[in-house]
Amino acid sequence: MILFISDLHLAPQAPAVTRSFLDFLAGRARSAEQLFILGDLFEAWPGDDCLDDPADSFAADIAAALLALSRSGVELSLMHGNRDFLLGESFMAHSGARLLADPHVLSLPAWQFVLTHGDALCTDDREYQAFRALVRQKDWQAAFLAKPLPERKQMVLALRQQSESAKRGKATFLMDVNPAATDDFLRAYGYATLIHGHTHRPARHDHMVDGIHVERWVMADWNERDGAGECLCWDGETLTRERLA
């Protein structure tokens, strides 16, 4: 069994989702051979040194729970999202996860998937794509991480507030994948079944690309209102959606 999740947006301010995720790691996830987290595990990530912050153990507690899952025998893989793209080698060591490139091709005996967070396919939102290109530059990241941790935490908070404010004024289509860009992506990756998150619009889509039927599965975000989450489950033959109360 392989499980896929994304868009948990864990934060101290989201206790219901955090509790559900910890329960998932200690329970449902233990029955899997592999767990793939496809971005936005955290609401924000100011740098791996927050794991050692004596004033805040939240990040360290999550890493420890992931490490316990990994040590139980579950292979753990993690992909950057648009909110936690600064997760680095130290977090991987603390959590027992391997960091995946985005996109990642998952070739299995019975099927082939291509995994991505999904934000790179939202090409109509040119303002966001320009920001994404900026913050993924090594020079920008090095300059940001050179700042003191408290300052970085304040900057991350300000960026999140600006992003939420900007989203309220955007047309809906800007925050979804671009159809042409998505078809080009499917073509480039050999018409593999696509799994992604980011848009918070869970669904299964059917694409016809060059006369070939291709499925696209969009994962749900985890809901703080009731702590509910969701995973996709591959049993070796079928991909299904499972709600996690």
CSV table of C-alpha atoms in Angstrom, one decimal:
chain,number,residue,atom,x,y,z
A,1,MET,CA,0.0,0.0,0.0
A,2,ILE,CA,1.3,3.5,-1.0
A,3,LEU,CA,-0.3,6.6,0.5
A,4,PHE,CA,-0.2,10.1,-0.8
A,5,ILE,CA,-1.1,13.3,1.1
A,6,SER,CA,-0.5,17.0,0.7
A,7,ASP,CA,-1.5,20.5,1.9
A,8,LEU,CA,-1.7,19.9,5.6
A,9,HIS,CA,-0.5,23.4,6.4
A,10,LEU,CA,0.6,22.4,9.9
A,11,ALA,CA,1.1,25.2,12.4
A,12,PRO,CA,0.6,25.8,16.1
A,13,GLN,CA,-2.5,27.7,15.2
A,14,ALA,CA,-4.0,24.6,13.6
A,15,PRO,CA,-4.3,22.2,16.5
A,16,ALA,CA,-7.1,20.0,15.0
A,17,VAL,CA,-5.2,19.2,11.8
A,18,THR,CA,-2.0,18.7,13.8
A,19,ARG,CA,-3.7,16.2,16.1
A,20,SER,CA,-5.2,14.4,13.1
A,21,PHE,CA,-1.9,14.2,11.4
A,22,LEU,CA,-0.1,12.8,14.5
A,23,ASP,CA,-2.9,10.2,14.8
A,24,PHE,CA,-2.5,9.4,11.1
A,25,LEU,CA,1.3,8.8,11.6
A,26,ALA,CA,0.7,6.6,14.6
A,27,GLY,CA,-2.1,4.7,13.0
A,28,ARG,CA,-3.3,4.5,9.4
A,29,ALA,CA,0.1,5.3,7.9
A,30,ARG,CA,1.8,2.4,9.7
A,31,SER,CA,0.0,0.0,7.4
A,32,ALA,CA,1.6,1.5,4.3
A,33,GLU,CA,4.9,0.6,2.6
A,34,GLN,CA,5.5,4.1,1.5
A,35,LEU,CA,4.1,7.6,2.3
A,36,PHE,CA,4.5,10.5,-0.1
A,37,ILE,CA,3.9,14.0,1.2
A,38,LEU,CA,3.5,16.2,-1.8
A,39,GLY,CA,4.1,19.7,-0.5
A,40,ASP,CA,2.8,22.2,2.1
A,41,LEU,CA,3.3,19.9,5.1
A,42,PHE,CA,3.8,23.2,7.0
A,43,GLU,CA,1.9,26.4,6.7
A,44,ALA,CA,5.3,28.2,6.6
A,45,TRP,CA,9.0,27.2,7.1
A,46,PRO,CA,11.5,29.8,8.2
A,47,GLY,CA,14.5,27.5,8.0
A,48,ASP,CA,15.7,24.2,9.5
A,49,ASP,CA,17.2,25.9,12.5
A,50,CYS,CA,13.7,26.3,13.9
A,51,LEU,CA,14.0,22.6,14.8
A,52,ASP,CA,16.4,23.8,17.6
A,53,ASP,CA,14.4,26.8,18.8
A,54,PRO,CA,14.2,26.4,22.6
A,55,ALA,CA,11.1,28.6,22.6
A,56,ASP,CA,9.1,26.6,20.2
A,57,SER,CA,9.1,22.7,19.9
A,58,PHE,CA,6.4,22.5,17.3
A,59,ALA,CA,8.6,21.7,14.3
A,60,ALA,CA,10.8,19.3,16.3
A,61,ASP,CA,7.7,17.4,17.5
A,62,ILE,CA,6.5,16.9,14.0
A,63,ALA,CA,9.9,15.8,12.8
A,64,ALA,CA,10.1,13.3,15.7
A,65,ALA,CA,6.7,11.8,14.8
A,66,LEU,CA,7.8,11.4,11.2
A,67,LEU,CA,11.0,9.8,12.3
A,68,ALA,CA,9.0,7.3,14.4
A,69,LEU,CA,7.0,6.4,11.3
A,70,SER,CA,10.2,6.0,9.2
A,71,ARG,CA,11.8,3.8,11.9
A,72,SER,CA,8.7,1.6,11.9
A,73,GLY,CA,9.5,0.6,8.4
A,74,VAL,CA,7.5,3.0,6.3
A,75,GLU,CA,9.5,4.6,3.5
A,76,LEU,CA,8.9,8.4,3.8
A,77,SER,CA,9.2,10.8,0.9
A,78,LEU,CA,8.6,14.6,1.0
A,79,MET,CA,8.3,17.3,-1.7
A,80,HIS,CA,8.5,21.0,-1.3
A,81,GLY,CA,5.3,23.0,-1.5
A,82,ASN,CA,4.9,26.7,-2.1
A,83,ARG,CA,4.9,27.4,1.7
A,84,ASP,CA,7.6,25.1,2.9
A,85,PHE,CA,10.2,25.3,0.1
A,86,LEU,CA,13.0,26.0,2.6
A,87,LEU,CA,12.8,22.5,4.1
A,88,GLY,CA,16.3,21.2,3.9
A,89,GLU,CA,18.8,18.5,4.7
A,90,SER,CA,18.6,19.0,8.5
A,91,PHE,CA,14.8,18.4,8.5
A,92,MET,CA,15.2,15.3,6.3
A,93,ALA,CA,17.8,13.9,8.8
A,94,HIS,CA,15.5,14.7,11.8
A,95,SER,CA,12.4,13.2,10.1
A,96,GLY,CA,13.9,10.2,8.3
A,97,ALA,CA,12.4,11.5,5.0
A,98,ARG,CA,14.0,11.7,1.6
A,99,LEU,CA,13.5,15.0,-0.4
A,100,LEU,CA,12.0,14.5,-3.8
A,101,ALA,CA,12.6,16.7,-6.8
A,102,ASP,CA,9.4,18.3,-8.2
A,103,PRO,CA,8.2,16.7,-10.4
A,104,HIS,CA,9.0,13.1,-9.5
A,105,VAL,CA,8.3,10.0,-11.6
A,106,LEU,CA,7.1,7.0,-9.6
A,107,SER,CA,7.4,3.9,-11.7
A,108,LEU,CA,5.7,0.8,-10.2
A,109,PRO,CA,5.3,-2.7,-11.5
A,110,ALA,CA,1.7,-2.2,-12.5
A,111,TRP,CA,1.6,1.6,-13.2
A,112,GLN,CA,3.5,4.8,-13.6
A,113,PHE,CA,2.7,8.1,-11.8
A,114,VAL,CA,4.1,11.6,-12.0
A,115,LEU,CA,4.0,13.5,-8.7
A,116,THR,CA,4.1,17.3,-8.3
A,117,HIS,CA,3.0,19.8,-5.8
A,118,GLY,CA,1.0,21.6,-8.5
A,119,ASP,CA,1.8,25.2,-8.2
A,120,ALA,CA,4.1,25.3,-11.2
A,121,LEU,CA,1.1,24.4,-13.4
A,122,CYS,CA,-0.8,27.5,-12.3
A,123,THR,CA,0.8,29.5,-15.1
A,124,ASP,CA,-2.1,32.0,-15.5
A,125,ASP,CA,-1.1,33.5,-12.1
A,126,ARG,CA,2.0,35.4,-13.5
A,127,GLU,CA,2.4,37.4,-10.3
A,128,TYR,CA,2.8,34.2,-8.3
A,129,GLN,CA,5.0,32.5,-10.8
A,130,ALA,CA,7.4,35.5,-10.7
A,131,PHE,CA,7.5,35.3,-6.9
A,132,ARG,CA,8.0,31.5,-7.1
A,133,ALA,CA,11.0,31.9,-9.5
A,134,LEU,CA,12.5,34.5,-7.1
A,135,VAL,CA,12.3,32.6,-3.9
A,136,ARG,CA,13.6,29.3,-5.5
A,137,GLN,CA,16.9,31.1,-6.4
A,138,LYS,CA,19.8,29.9,-4.3
A,139,ASP,CA,21.1,33.5,-3.7
A,140,TRP,CA,17.7,34.6,-2.4
A,141,GLN,CA,17.5,31.6,-0.1
A,142,ALA,CA,21.0,32.1,1.2
A,143,ALA,CA,20.4,35.8,1.9
A,144,PHE,CA,17.1,35.0,3.7
A,145,LEU,CA,18.6,32.2,5.8
A,146,ALA,CA,21.4,34.4,6.9
A,147,LYS,CA,19.0,36.6,8.8
A,148,PRO,CA,18.2,35.8,12.5
A,149,LEU,CA,15.5,33.2,13.1
A,150,PRO,CA,13.1,35.7,14.8
A,151,GLU,CA,13.4,38.1,11.9
A,152,ARG,CA,12.7,35.3,9.4
A,153,LYS,CA,9.7,34.2,11.4
A,154,GLN,CA,8.2,37.7,11.2
A,155,MET,CA,9.0,37.9,7.5
A,156,VAL,CA,7.3,34.6,6.8
A,157,LEU,CA,4.3,35.7,8.7
A,158,ALA,CA,4.1,38.9,6.7
A,159,LEU,CA,4.5,37.1,3.4
A,160,ARG,CA,1.6,34.7,4.4
A,161,GLN,CA,-0.7,37.6,5.3
A,162,GLN,CA,0.2,39.3,2.0
A,163,SER,CA,-0.5,36.1,0.1
A,164,GLU,CA,-3.9,35.6,1.7
A,165,SER,CA,-4.9,39.2,1.0
A,166,ALA,CA,-3.8,38.9,-2.6
A,167,LYS,CA,-5.8,35.7,-3.1
A,168,ARG,CA,-9.0,37.4,-2.1
A,169,GLY,CA,-8.7,39.7,-5.1
A,170,LYS,CA,-7.7,37.1,-7.7
A,171,ALA,CA,-10.0,35.5,-10.2
A,172,THR,CA,-10.7,31.9,-9.4
A,173,PHE,CA,-9.1,30.5,-12.6
A,174,LEU,CA,-5.8,32.0,-11.6
A,175,MET,CA,-5.5,29.7,-8.7
A,176,ASP,CA,-6.1,26.5,-10.7
A,177,VAL,CA,-3.8,24.7,-13.1
A,178,ASN,CA,-3.7,25.9,-16.7
A,179,PRO,CA,-5.2,23.3,-19.0
A,180,ALA,CA,-2.7,23.7,-21.8
A,181,ALA,CA,0.3,23.7,-19.4
A,182,THR,CA,-1.1,20.6,-17.8
A,183,ASP,CA,-1.5,18.7,-21.1
A,184,ASP,CA,2.0,19.7,-22.0
A,185,PHE,CA,3.2,18.4,-18.7
A,186,LEU,CA,1.3,15.1,-19.2
A,187,ARG,CA,2.8,14.7,-22.6
A,188,ALA,CA,6.3,15.4,-21.4
A,189,TYR,CA,6.0,12.7,-18.7
A,190,GLY,CA,4.8,10.0,-21.0
A,191,TYR,CA,1.1,10.3,-20.2
A,192,ALA,CA,1.6,9.0,-16.7
A,193,THR,CA,-1.2,9.4,-14.1
A,194,LEU,CA,-0.7,12.8,-12.5
A,195,ILE,CA,-1.1,13.3,-8.7
A,196,HIS,CA,-0.9,16.8,-7.3
A,197,GLY,CA,-2.2,19.1,-4.6
A,198,HIS,CA,-1.9,22.9,-4.1
A,199,THR,CA,-5.3,24.0,-5.6
A,200,HIS,CA,-7.4,22.6,-2.7
A,201,ARG,CA,-9.9,21.3,-5.3
A,202,PRO,CA,-10.0,17.5,-4.8
A,203,ALA,CA,-11.2,15.7,-7.9
A,204,ARG,CA,-10.3,13.2,-10.5
A,205,HIS,CA,-10.0,14.7,-14.0
A,206,ASP,CA,-9.9,12.9,-17.4
A,207,HIS,CA,-7.5,14.4,-20.0
A,208,MET,CA,-7.3,13.4,-23.6
A,209,VAL,CA,-3.7,14.2,-24.7
A,210,ASP,CA,-2.7,13.2,-28.2
A,211,GLY,CA,-5.6,10.8,-28.3
A,212,ILE,CA,-4.5,9.1,-25.0
A,213,HIS,CA,-6.7,9.1,-21.9
A,214,VAL,CA,-4.7,10.3,-18.8
A,215,GLU,CA,-6.0,10.7,-15.3
A,216,ARG,CA,-5.2,13.6,-13.0
A,217,TRP,CA,-5.9,13.2,-9.3
A,218,VAL,CA,-6.0,16.4,-7.2
A,219,MET,CA,-5.6,15.9,-3.5
A,220,ALA,CA,-7.5,17.7,-0.8
A,221,ASP,CA,-6.1,20.1,1.8
A,222,TRP,CA,-6.6,19.1,5.5
A,223,ASN,CA,-9.4,21.0,7.2
A,224,GLU,CA,-8.8,22.8,10.5
A,225,ARG,CA,-12.6,23.2,11.1
A,226,ASP,CA,-13.0,19.5,11.9
A,227,GLY,CA,-9.5,18.2,11.7
A,228,ALA,CA,-10.4,16.0,8.7
A,229,GLY,CA,-7.8,15.0,6.2
A,230,GLU,CA,-7.5,12.8,3.2
A,231,CYS,CA,-5.1,10.5,1.5
A,232,LEU,CA,-4.9,8.7,-1.8
A,233,CYS,CA,-4.3,5.0,-1.6
A,234,TRP,CA,-2.6,2.8,-4.2
A,235,ASP,CA,-3.1,-0.9,-3.5
A,236,GLY,CA,-1.1,-2.2,-6.4
A,237,GLU,CA,-4.0,-2.1,-8.8
A,238,THR,CA,-6.4,0.8,-8.0
A,239,LEU,CA,-6.0,4.4,-6.8
A,240,THR,CA,-8.7,5.4,-4.3
A,241,ARG,CA,-9.5,8.4,-2.1
A,242,GLU,CA,-9.8,7.9,1.6
A,243,ARG,CA,-11.2,10.4,4.1
A,244,LEU,CA,-9.4,10.6,7.4
A,245,ALA,CA,-11.6,11.8,10.3
